[in-house]
Coordinates of C-alpha atoms in Angstrom, one line a residue:
M1 CA 2.5 62.9 53.6
P2 CA 1.2 59.7 50.3
K3 CA -2.1 61.1 50.3
L4 CA -0.9 65.1 50.0
L5 CA 0.6 64.0 46.8
I6 CA -2.4 62.2 45.5
G7 CA -4.1 65.3 46.1
L8 CA -1.9 67.4 44.7
G9 CA -1.4 65.3 41.5
L10 CA -4.8 64.9 41.4
A11 CA -5.3 69.3 41.6
L12 CA -3.0 69.2 38.7
V13 CA -4.1 67.3 36.6
I14 CA -8.1 68.5 37.0
L15 CA -6.4 71.6 36.7
T16 CA -4.6 70.4 33.2
V17 CA -8.0 68.9 31.9
Y18 CA -9.4 72.2 32.6
T19 CA -7.2 74.1 30.8
L20 CA -6.8 72.2 27.9
V21 CA -10.4 72.3 27.1
D22 CA -10.9 76.3 27.8
C23 CA -8.1 76.4 25.2
A24 CA -10.1 74.0 22.7
V25 CA -13.2 75.5 23.1
F26 CA -12.1 79.0 23.4
D27 CA -13.1 82.0 21.0
R28 CA -10.2 82.2 18.5
K29 CA -9.9 85.7 18.3
R30 CA -9.9 86.2 21.7
I31 CA -7.0 84.4 22.4
R32 CA -3.5 85.6 23.3
G33 CA -0.1 85.6 22.5
L34 CA 0.6 82.2 20.9
P35 CA -1.4 80.7 18.4
R36 CA -4.3 77.9 19.8
W37 CA -1.8 74.9 18.6
V38 CA 0.9 76.0 20.3
W39 CA -1.0 76.5 23.9
I40 CA -2.1 72.9 23.6
F41 CA 1.3 71.7 23.3
V42 CA 2.3 74.4 26.4
I43 CA -0.3 72.9 28.7
V44 CA 0.4 69.3 28.4
L45 CA 3.8 69.4 28.0
V46 CA 4.8 71.9 30.9
P47 CA 2.5 70.1 33.6
L48 CA 2.1 73.1 36.4
I49 CA 3.8 76.2 34.2
G50 CA 1.5 75.8 31.2
P51 CA -1.7 75.4 32.8
L52 CA -1.1 78.6 34.5
L53 CA 0.5 81.0 32.2
W54 CA -2.6 79.6 29.9
L55 CA -4.8 81.4 32.7
L56 CA -3.0 84.7 33.5
V57 CA -1.6 85.2 30.1
G58 CA -3.6 83.9 26.5
H59 CA -7.0 83.3 28.0
G60 CA -7.6 86.6 26.8
R61 CA -10.5 89.1 28.7
S62 CA -14.0 87.7 29.7
T63 CA -15.8 90.0 27.1
P64 CA -15.6 91.4 23.8
T65 CA -13.7 94.2 23.1
T66 CA -16.5 94.9 20.5
R67 CA -18.7 97.2 20.4
S68 CA -22.7 96.7 18.9
Y69 CA -23.9 98.6 17.4
R70 CA -27.9 98.2 16.5
S71 CA -28.1 98.0 12.5
V72 CA -30.6 100.4 10.5
A73 CA -31.6 99.2 7.1
P74 CA -30.0 101.1 4.0
D75 CA -33.6 102.6 3.2
D76 CA -33.5 104.1 6.6
D77 CA -29.8 104.8 7.1
L78 CA -29.6 108.8 6.1
D79 CA -25.3 108.4 6.1
F80 CA -26.0 105.7 3.8
L81 CA -28.6 107.0 1.4
R82 CA -25.9 110.5 1.3
G83 CA -23.1 107.8 0.0
L84 CA -25.5 106.9 -3.4
N85 CA -24.7 109.1 -6.2
G86 CA -22.3 110.7 -4.9
G87 CA -23.5 111.9 -1.8
G88 CA -26.4 113.5 -3.5
V89 CA -29.9 113.0 -5.4
A90 CA -29.6 113.0 -9.1
T91 CA -32.1 115.5 -10.5
A92 CA -34.2 115.5 -13.4
T93 CA -31.0 117.8 -15.0
G94 CA -28.5 115.8 -13.7
E95 CA -26.9 117.4 -11.0
N96 CA -26.3 116.0 -8.0
R97 CA -27.6 118.1 -5.0
P98 CA -28.0 117.5 -1.3
F99 CA -30.5 114.4 -0.1
N100 CA -32.7 115.4 2.6
E101 CA -36.0 114.3 4.0
K102 CA -38.2 116.2 1.5
D103 CA -36.7 114.2 -1.0
Q104 CA -37.7 111.2 0.5
Q105 CA -41.0 112.0 1.1
E106 CA -41.5 113.2 -2.3
R107 CA -39.5 109.6 -3.6
I108 CA -42.8 107.9 -1.1
R109 CA -45.7 110.2 -2.8
R110 CA -44.7 109.2 -5.9
M111 CA -44.1 105.1 -5.4
E112 CA -47.9 105.4 -3.6
Q113 CA -49.6 107.2 -6.5
D114 CA -47.4 104.5 -8.7
L115 CA -49.6 101.5 -6.5
A116 CA -52.9 103.9 -6.6
D117 CA -52.3 104.1 -10.4
L118 CA -51.5 99.9 -10.8
D119 CA -55.2 99.0 -8.4
K120 CA -57.1 101.5 -10.7
N121 CA -56.2 99.6 -13.5
D122 CA -56.9 96.1 -12.1
P123 CA -58.5 94.1 -14.6
T124 CA -60.4 92.5 -11.8
P125 CA -63.4 93.2 -10.2
G126 CA -63.5 91.8 -6.2
N127 CA -61.2 91.3 -3.9
G128 CA -58.0 91.4 -6.4
T129 CA -57.4 87.8 -5.7
G130 CA -58.9 87.3 -9.8
V131 CA -61.9 85.8 -8.0
D132 CA -65.5 87.4 -8.8
P133 CA -67.1 87.0 -5.0
K134 CA -70.6 87.1 -6.3
K135 CA -69.6 84.5 -9.1
K136 CA -69.9 80.6 -7.4
K137 CA -67.8 78.3 -8.5
K138 CA -70.6 75.4 -9.3
K139 CA -69.3 72.3 -7.5
E140 CA -68.6 68.9 -9.0
P141 CA -70.1 66.2 -7.9
G142 CA -67.9 64.6 -4.7
E143 CA -66.8 67.9 -4.2
G144 CA -67.4 69.5 -0.2
E145 CA -69.7 68.7 2.4
Q146 CA -72.4 66.3 1.7
P147 CA -74.7 65.6 4.0
G148 CA -75.2 61.8 5.6
R149 CA -71.4 61.1 5.1
R150 CA -69.2 60.3 7.4
D151 CA -65.5 60.2 6.5
A152 CA -63.4 57.4 8.5

């Protein structure tokens, strides 16, 4: 009989410690019924009933109920673009008309043309880095590879 009481007491301590740690690290949004600090007091102060209540009532669902959606960049989200400018695209006359795919393609074409014009007006010849690949820089003494020299 004493072995049984020791075994039950040990099981009660293990259950209490498990539920106490579970309550302490559980996601705050998924705790049901009472605030976390009240659950901790219930688990510690009411020996058998507190841990069982936590497992049955306070623990909440094992999976979150929120849905995960694929995030889309704002410039790819047509609903977001429709929301700009009052749901349409401002024209040259200032009027709003509904946004469509043709407007987006036209905007992309204009931006590509602007970039091409900037490239045409680039004063530096060569690869766009500002350094002419045809001109070689004269090396100063001590620069570059020197035959017969080893660096330690």
